Short mmCIF file of C-alpha atoms and ligand atoms in Angstrom, two decimals:
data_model
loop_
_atom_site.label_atom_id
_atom_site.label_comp_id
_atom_site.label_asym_id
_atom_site.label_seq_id
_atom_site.Cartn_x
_atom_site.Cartn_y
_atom_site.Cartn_z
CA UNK A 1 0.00 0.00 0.00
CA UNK A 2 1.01 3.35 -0.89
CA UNK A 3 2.77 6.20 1.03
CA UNK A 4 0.09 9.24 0.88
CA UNK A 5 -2.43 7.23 2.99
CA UNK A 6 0.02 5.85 6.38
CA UNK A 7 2.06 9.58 6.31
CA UNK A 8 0.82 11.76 9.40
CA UNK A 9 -1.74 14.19 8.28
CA UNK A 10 -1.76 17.25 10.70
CA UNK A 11 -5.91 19.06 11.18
CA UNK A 12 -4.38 21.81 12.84
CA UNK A 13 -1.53 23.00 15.59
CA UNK A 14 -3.42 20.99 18.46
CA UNK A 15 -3.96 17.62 16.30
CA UNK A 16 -1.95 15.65 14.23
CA UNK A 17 -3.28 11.97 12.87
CA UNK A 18 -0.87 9.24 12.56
CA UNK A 19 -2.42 8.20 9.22
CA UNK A 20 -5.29 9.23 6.69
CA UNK A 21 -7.64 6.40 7.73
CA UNK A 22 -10.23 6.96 9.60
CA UNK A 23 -12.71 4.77 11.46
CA UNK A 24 -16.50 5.57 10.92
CA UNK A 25 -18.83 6.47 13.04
CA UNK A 26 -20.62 3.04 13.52
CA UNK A 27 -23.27 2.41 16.30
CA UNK A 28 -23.32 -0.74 17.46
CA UNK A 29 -26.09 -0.43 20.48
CA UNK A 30 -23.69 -2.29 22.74
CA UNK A 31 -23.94 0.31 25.83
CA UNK A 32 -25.45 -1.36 29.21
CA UNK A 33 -29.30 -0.06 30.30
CA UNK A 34 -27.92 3.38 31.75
CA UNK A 35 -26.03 4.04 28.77
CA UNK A 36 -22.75 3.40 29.61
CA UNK A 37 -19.75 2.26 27.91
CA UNK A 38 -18.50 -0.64 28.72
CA UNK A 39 -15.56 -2.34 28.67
CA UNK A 40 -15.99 -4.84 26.11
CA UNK A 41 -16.28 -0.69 23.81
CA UNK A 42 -13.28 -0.01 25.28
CA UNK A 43 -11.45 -2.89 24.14
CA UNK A 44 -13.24 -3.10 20.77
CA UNK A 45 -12.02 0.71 20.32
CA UNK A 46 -8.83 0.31 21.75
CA UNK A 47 -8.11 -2.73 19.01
CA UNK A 48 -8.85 -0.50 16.47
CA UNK A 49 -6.46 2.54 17.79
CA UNK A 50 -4.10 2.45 14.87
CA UNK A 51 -6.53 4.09 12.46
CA UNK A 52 -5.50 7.82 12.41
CA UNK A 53 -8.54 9.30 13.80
CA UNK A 54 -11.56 6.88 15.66
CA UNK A 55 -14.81 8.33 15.42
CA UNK A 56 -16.85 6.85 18.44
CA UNK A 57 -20.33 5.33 17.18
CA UNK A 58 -23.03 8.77 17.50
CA UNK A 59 -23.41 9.33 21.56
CA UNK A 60 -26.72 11.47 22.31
CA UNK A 61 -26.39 14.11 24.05
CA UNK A 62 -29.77 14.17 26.20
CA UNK A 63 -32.68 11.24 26.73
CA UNK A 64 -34.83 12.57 24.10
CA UNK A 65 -32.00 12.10 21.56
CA UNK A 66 -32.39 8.56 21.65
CA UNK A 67 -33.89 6.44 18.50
CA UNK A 68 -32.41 3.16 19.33
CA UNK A 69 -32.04 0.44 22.10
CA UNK A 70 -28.46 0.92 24.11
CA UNK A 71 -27.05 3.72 22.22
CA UNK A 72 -24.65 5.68 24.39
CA UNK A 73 -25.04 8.95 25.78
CA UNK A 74 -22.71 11.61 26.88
CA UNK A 75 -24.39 13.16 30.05
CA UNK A 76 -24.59 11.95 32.73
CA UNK A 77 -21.04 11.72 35.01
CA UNK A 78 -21.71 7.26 35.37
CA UNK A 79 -21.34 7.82 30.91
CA UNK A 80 -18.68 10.41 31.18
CA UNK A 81 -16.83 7.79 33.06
CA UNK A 82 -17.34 4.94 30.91
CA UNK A 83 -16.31 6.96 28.03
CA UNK A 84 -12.99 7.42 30.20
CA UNK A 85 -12.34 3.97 29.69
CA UNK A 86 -12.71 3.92 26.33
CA UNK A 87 -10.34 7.04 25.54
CA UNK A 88 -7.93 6.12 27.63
CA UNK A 89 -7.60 2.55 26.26
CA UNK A 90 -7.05 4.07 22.59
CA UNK A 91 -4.84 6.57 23.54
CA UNK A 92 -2.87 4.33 25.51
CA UNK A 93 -2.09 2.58 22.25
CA UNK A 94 -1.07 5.35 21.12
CA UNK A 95 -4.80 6.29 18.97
CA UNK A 96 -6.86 9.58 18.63
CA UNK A 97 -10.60 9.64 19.52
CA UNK A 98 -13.41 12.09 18.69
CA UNK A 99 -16.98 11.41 19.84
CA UNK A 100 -19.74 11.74 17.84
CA UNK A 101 -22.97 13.83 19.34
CA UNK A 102 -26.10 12.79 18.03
CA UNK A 103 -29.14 13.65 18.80
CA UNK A 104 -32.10 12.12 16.26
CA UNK A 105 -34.70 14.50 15.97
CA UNK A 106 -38.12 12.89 14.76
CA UNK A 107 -36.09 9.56 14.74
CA UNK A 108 -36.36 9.47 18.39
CA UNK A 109 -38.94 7.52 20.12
CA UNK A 110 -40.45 8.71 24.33
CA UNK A 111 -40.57 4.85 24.55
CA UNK A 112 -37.40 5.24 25.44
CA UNK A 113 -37.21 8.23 28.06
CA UNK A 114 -40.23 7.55 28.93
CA UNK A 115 -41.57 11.26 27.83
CA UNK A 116 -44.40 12.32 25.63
CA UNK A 117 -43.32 13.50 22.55
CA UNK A 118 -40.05 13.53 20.56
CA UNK A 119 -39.08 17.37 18.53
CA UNK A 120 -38.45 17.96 15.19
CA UNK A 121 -38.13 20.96 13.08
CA UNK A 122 -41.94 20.71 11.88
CA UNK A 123 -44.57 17.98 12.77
CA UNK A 124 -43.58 15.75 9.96
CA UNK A 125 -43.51 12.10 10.81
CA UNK A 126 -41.21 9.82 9.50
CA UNK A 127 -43.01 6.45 8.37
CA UNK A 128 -42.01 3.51 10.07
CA UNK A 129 -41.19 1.69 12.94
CA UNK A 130 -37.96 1.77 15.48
CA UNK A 131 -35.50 -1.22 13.67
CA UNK A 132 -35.68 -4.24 16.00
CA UNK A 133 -38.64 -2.83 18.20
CA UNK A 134 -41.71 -3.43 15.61
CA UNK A 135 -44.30 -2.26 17.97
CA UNK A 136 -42.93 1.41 17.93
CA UNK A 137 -44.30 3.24 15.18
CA UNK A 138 -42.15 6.51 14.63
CA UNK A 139 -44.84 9.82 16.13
CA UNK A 140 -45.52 12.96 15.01
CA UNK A 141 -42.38 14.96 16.06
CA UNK A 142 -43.31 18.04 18.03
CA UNK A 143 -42.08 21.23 16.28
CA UNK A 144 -38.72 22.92 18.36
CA UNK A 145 -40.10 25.90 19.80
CA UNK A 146 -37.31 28.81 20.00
CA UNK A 147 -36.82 28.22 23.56
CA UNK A 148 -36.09 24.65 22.77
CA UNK A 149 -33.70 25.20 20.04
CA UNK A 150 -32.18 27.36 22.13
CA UNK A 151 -31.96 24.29 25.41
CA UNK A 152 -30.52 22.16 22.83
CA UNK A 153 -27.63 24.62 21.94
CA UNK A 154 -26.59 24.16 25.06
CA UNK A 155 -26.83 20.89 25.59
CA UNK A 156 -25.00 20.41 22.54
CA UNK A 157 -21.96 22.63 23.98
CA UNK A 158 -22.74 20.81 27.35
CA UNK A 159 -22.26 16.88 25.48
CA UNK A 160 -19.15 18.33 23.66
CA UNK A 161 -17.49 19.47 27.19
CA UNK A 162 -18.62 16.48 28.65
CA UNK A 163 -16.82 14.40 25.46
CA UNK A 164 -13.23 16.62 26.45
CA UNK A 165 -13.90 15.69 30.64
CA UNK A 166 -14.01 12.07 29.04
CA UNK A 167 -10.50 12.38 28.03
CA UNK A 168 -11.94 12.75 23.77
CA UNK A 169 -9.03 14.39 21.51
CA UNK A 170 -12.53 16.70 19.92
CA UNK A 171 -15.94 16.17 18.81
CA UNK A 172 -18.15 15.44 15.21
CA UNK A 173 -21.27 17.05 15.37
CA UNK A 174 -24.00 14.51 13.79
CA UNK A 175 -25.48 16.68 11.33
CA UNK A 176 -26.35 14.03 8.73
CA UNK A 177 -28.14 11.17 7.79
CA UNK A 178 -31.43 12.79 8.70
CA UNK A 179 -31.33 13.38 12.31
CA UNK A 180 -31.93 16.56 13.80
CA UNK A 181 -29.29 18.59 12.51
CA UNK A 182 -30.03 17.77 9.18
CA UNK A 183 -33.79 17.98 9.15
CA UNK A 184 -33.52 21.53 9.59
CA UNK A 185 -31.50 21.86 6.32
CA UNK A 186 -33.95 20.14 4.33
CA UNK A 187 -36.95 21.11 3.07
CA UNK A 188 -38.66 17.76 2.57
CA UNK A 189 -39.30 18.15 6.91
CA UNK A 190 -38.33 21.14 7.30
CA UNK A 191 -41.64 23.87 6.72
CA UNK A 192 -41.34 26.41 9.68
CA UNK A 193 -42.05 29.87 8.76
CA UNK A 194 -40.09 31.58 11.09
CA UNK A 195 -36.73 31.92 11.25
CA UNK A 196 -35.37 28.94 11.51
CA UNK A 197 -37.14 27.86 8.33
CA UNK A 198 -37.80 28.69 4.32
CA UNK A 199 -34.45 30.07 3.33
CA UNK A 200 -31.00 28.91 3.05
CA UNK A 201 -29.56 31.42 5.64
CA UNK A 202 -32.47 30.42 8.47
CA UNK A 203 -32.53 26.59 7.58
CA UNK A 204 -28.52 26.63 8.50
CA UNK A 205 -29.23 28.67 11.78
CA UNK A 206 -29.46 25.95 14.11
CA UNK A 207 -26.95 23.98 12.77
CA UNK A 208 -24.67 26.94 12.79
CA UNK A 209 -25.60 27.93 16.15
CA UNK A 210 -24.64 25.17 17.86
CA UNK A 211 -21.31 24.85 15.59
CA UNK A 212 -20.44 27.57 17.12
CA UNK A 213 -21.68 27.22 20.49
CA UNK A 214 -19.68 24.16 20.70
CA UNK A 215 -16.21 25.73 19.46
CA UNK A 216 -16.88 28.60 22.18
CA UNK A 217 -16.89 25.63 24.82
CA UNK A 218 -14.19 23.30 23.49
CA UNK A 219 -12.07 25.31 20.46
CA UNK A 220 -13.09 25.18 16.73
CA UNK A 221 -9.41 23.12 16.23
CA UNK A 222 -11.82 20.10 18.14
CA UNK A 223 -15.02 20.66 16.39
CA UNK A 224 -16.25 18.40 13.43
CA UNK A 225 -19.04 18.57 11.49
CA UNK A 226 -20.51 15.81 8.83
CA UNK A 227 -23.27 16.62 6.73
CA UNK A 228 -25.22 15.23 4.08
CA UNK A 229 -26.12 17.85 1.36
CA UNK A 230 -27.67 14.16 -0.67
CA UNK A 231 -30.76 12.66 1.27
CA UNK A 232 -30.41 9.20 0.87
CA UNK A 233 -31.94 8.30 4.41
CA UNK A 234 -34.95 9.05 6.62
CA UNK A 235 -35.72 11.89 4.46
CA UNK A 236 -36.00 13.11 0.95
CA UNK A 237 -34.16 15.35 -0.51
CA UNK A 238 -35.65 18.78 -2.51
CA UNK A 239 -33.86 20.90 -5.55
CA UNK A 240 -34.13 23.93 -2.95
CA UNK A 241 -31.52 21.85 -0.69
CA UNK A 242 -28.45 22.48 -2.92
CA UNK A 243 -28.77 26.77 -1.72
CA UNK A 244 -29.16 25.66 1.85
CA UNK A 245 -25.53 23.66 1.54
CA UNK A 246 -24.46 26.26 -0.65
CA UNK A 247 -25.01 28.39 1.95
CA UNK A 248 -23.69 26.69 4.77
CA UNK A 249 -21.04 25.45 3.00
CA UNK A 250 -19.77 29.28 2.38
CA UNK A 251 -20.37 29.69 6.04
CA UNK A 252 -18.01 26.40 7.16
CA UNK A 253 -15.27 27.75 4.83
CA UNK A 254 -15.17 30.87 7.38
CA UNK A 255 -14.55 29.17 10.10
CA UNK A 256 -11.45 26.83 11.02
CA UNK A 257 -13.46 23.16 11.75
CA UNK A 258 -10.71 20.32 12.56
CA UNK A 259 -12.42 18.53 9.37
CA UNK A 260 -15.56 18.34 7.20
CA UNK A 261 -17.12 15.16 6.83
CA UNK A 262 -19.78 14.17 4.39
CA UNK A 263 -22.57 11.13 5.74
CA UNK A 264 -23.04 8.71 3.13
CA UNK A 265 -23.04 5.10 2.59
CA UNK A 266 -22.08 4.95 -1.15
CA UNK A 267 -19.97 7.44 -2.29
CA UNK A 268 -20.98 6.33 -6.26
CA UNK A 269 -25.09 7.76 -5.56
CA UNK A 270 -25.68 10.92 -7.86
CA UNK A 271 -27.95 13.51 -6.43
CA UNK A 272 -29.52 15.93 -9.70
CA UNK A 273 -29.85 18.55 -7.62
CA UNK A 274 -26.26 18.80 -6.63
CA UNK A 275 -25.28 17.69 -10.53
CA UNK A 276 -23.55 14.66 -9.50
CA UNK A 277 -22.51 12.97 -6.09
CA UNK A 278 -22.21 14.61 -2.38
CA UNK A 279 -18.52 14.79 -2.60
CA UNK A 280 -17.84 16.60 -5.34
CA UNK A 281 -20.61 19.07 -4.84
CA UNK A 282 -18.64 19.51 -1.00
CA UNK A 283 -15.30 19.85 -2.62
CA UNK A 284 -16.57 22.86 -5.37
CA UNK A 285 -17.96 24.47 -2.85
CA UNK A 286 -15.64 24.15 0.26
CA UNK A 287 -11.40 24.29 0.31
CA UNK A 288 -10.49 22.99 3.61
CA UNK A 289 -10.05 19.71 5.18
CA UNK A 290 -12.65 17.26 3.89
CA UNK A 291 -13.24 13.39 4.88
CA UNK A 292 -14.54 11.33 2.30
CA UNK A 293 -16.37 7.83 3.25
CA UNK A 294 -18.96 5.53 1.20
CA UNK A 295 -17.57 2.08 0.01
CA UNK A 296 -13.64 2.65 0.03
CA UNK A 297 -11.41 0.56 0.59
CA UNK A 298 -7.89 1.73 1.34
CA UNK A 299 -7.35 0.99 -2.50
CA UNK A 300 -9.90 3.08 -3.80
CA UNK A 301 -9.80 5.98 -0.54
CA UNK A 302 -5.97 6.65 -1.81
CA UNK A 303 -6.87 7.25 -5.25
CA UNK A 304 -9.59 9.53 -4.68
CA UNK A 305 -7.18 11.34 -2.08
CA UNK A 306 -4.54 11.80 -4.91
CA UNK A 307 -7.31 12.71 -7.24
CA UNK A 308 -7.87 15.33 -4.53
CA UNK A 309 -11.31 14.56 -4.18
CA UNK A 310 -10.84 14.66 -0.38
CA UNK A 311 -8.04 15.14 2.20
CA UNK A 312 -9.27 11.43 4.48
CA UNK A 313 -10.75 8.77 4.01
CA UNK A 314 -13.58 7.26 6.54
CA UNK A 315 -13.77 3.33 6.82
CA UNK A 316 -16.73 1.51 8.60
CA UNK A 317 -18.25 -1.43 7.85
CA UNK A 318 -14.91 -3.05 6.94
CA UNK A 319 -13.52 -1.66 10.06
CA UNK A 320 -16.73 -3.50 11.86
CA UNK A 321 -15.50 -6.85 9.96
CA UNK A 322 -11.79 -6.51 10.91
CA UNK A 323 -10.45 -4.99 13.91
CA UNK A 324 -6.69 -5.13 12.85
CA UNK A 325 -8.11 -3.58 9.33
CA UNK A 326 -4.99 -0.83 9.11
CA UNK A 327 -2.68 -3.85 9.59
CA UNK A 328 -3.66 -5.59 7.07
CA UNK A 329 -4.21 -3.45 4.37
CA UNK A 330 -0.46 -1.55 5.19
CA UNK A 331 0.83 -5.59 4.72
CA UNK A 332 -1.08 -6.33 1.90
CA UNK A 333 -3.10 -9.02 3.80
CA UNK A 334 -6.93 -10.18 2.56
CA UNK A 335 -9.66 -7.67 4.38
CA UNK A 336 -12.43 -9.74 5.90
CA UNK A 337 -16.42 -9.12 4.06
CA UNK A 338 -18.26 -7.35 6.09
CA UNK A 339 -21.69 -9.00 6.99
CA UNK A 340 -24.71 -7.75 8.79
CA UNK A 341 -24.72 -10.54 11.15
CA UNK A 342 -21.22 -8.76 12.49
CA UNK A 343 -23.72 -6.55 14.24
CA UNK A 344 -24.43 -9.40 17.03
CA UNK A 345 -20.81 -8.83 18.94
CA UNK A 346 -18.19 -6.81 19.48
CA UNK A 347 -14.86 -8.12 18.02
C1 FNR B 1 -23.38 3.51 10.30
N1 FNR B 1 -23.16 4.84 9.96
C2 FNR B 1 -23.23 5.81 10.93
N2 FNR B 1 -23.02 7.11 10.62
C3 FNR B 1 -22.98 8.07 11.57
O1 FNR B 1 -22.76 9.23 11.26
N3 FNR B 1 -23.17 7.73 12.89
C4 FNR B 1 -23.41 6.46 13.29
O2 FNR B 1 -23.55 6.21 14.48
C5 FNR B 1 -23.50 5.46 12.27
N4 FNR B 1 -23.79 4.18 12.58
C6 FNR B 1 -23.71 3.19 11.63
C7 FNR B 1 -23.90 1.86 12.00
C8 FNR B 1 -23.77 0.85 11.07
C9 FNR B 1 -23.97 -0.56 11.49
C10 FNR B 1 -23.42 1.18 9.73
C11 FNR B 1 -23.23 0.10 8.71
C12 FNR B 1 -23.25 2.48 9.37
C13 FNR B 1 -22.64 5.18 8.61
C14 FNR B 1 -21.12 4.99 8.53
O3 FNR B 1 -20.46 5.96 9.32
C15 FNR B 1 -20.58 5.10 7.08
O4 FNR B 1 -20.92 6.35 6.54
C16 FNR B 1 -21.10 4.01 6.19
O5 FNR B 1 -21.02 2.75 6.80
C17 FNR B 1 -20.38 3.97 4.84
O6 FNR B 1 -19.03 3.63 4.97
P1 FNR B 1 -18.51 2.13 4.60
O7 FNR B 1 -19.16 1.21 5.55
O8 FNR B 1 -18.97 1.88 3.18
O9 FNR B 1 -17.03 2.21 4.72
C1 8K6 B 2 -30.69 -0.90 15.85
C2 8K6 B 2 -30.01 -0.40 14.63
C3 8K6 B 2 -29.32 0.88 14.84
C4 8K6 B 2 -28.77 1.52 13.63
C5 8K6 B 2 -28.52 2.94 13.78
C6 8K6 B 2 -27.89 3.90 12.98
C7 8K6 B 2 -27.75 3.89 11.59
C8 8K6 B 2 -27.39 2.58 11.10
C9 8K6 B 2 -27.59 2.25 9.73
C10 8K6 B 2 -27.58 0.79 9.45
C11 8K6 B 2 -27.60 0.45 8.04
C12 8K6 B 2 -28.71 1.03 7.26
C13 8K6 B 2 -28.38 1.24 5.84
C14 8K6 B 2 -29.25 2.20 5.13
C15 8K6 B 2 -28.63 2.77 3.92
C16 8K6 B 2 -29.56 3.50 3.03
C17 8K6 B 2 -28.96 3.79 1.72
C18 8K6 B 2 -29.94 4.19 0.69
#
């Protein structure tokens, strides 16, 4: 395997990766009934420490986050701790660790804080039932009031000091992949009428918001962001979309992030409305560091790098399939086919 990908890649003065591999965001919904870490995380993570950057599976960052059984969270002090474990078993082989801070918007379900409703940016339900939980049928999101978009900028700058008390190297904001982030920056759920809705500049204002609020907390050289201008999941995407990335993309570009990263699964999908595929539309339209993810293999991640189609590569499900994956591709070794039924344990 070539040179480009295993040479340190610096993000900024404060962090330097050891490589241009990183490991997706992947959640597993391994935590125990508190949402805690455990230490069979720790060790999974901690086998997996020689990609240059880990991204920890999405942690919520309040109970009404949650959209799935045994996700983590990131605050309360019993999760804070568990998370300890985990960082400090990566770093002590010698890794880097960012924590991803999710929360999902109308993808949540009460069943699981026991509350009444879940928010969204409008009351548009998402079809559907919870995956592995039949008998919860998604509700009718309650629309974020100003006063709770507000609460949730702070607990978003909350999770993220909470993620550096856990010993985490920086944070990835979860603003893809149709949780709440990202339904406010499309217009398929996304139909307020004040401002935080119906133009590019108010649909980005949340997101922004708590962008910011979080690199007020923690520094901007820790803050991550990964979008997806494309809907491909949980929510369709609309022509109008391409301004509201346009938009925010101009925005990101003034402001220092450690790295842009772009939520996809398959990094070959064309979107018309961004005249080809999310990556390319990011790169046009945004100059600094960009990670790139969607079917690559090391192979395939190093050409598009040296097409300079994007500065990293992400990794996940082969990552899930093969814990010493960065060994093996640096020796030229077989990588192990990923398979859903992977999901059942931790290896
Ligand atoms: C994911 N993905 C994902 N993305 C994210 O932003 N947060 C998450 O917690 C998860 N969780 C998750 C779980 C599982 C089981 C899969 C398969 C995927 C998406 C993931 O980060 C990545 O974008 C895709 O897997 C595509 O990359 P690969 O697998 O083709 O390398
Ligand atoms: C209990 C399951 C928890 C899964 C949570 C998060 C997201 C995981 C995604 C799993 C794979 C779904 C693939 C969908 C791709 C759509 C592409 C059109």
């Amino acid at each position: 395997m070539t040179d480009k990908l295993f040479q340190p890649f610096v993000l900024n003065e404060k962090i330097t990766l050891n490589n241009r591999i990183a490991m997706a965001p992947l959640t597993r919904c391994m935590a125990d009934d508190s949402l805690v870490p455990t230490q069979q995380m720790a060790d999974y993570y901690a086998r997996r420490a020689d990609a240059g950057l880990i991204i920890s599976e999405a942690a919520i960052i309040r109970p009404d986050g949650q959209g799935y059984p045994n996700t983590p969270g990131l605050f309360t002090q019993e999760q804070i701790a568990g998370w300890r474990k985990v960082t400090d078993a990566v770093h002590k082989n010698g890794g880097k660790i960012f924590a991803q801070l999710w929360h999902t918007g109308r993808v949540a379900h009460p069943h699981f804080w026991k509350g009444e409703f879940a928010l969204g940016a409008s009351a548009e339900r998402l079809e559907g039932t919870v995956p592995r939980m039949r008998e919860l049928s998604y509700v009718t999101p309650k629309p974020a009031t100003k006063q709770d978009i507000a609460q949730l900028v702070k607990d978003y700058a909350q999770a993220a000091e909470n993620a550096v008390e856990a010993g985490f190297d920086g944070i990835e904001l979860h603003g893809a992949n149709g949780y709440l982030l990202d339904q406010f920056m499309h217009y398929n759920v996304n139909t307020r009428e004040d401002e935080y809705g119906g133009s590019a500049e108010n649909m980005t204002r949340f997101p922004l918001e708590v962008v910011d609020a979080v690199a007020d907390r923690i520094g901007m050289e820790r803050t991550a962001l990964r979008i997806s201008p494309g809907a491909y999941f949980l929510l369709e995407g609309d022509p109008r979309d391409r301004q509201v990335f346009e938009y925010l993309l101009s925005e990101l570009q003034t402001r220092d992030l450690a790295y842009l990263h772009i939520g996809l699964f398959d990094d070959t999908m064309e979107f018309d409305y961004l005249d080809g595929n999310a990556t390319d539309f990011v790169r046009r339209n945004y100059t600094k560091t960009l990670m790139g993810v969607g079917g690559y293999s090391a192979e395939t991640g190093e050409a598009a790098i040296s097409n300079n189609r994007f500065d990293l590569v992400a990794i996940g499900r082969p990552f899930i399939a093969n814990p010493d994956y960065i060994e093996r591709v640096k020796s030229g070794q077989p990588v192990k086919a990923y398979s859903e039924e992977m999901l059942a344990e931790l290896i």
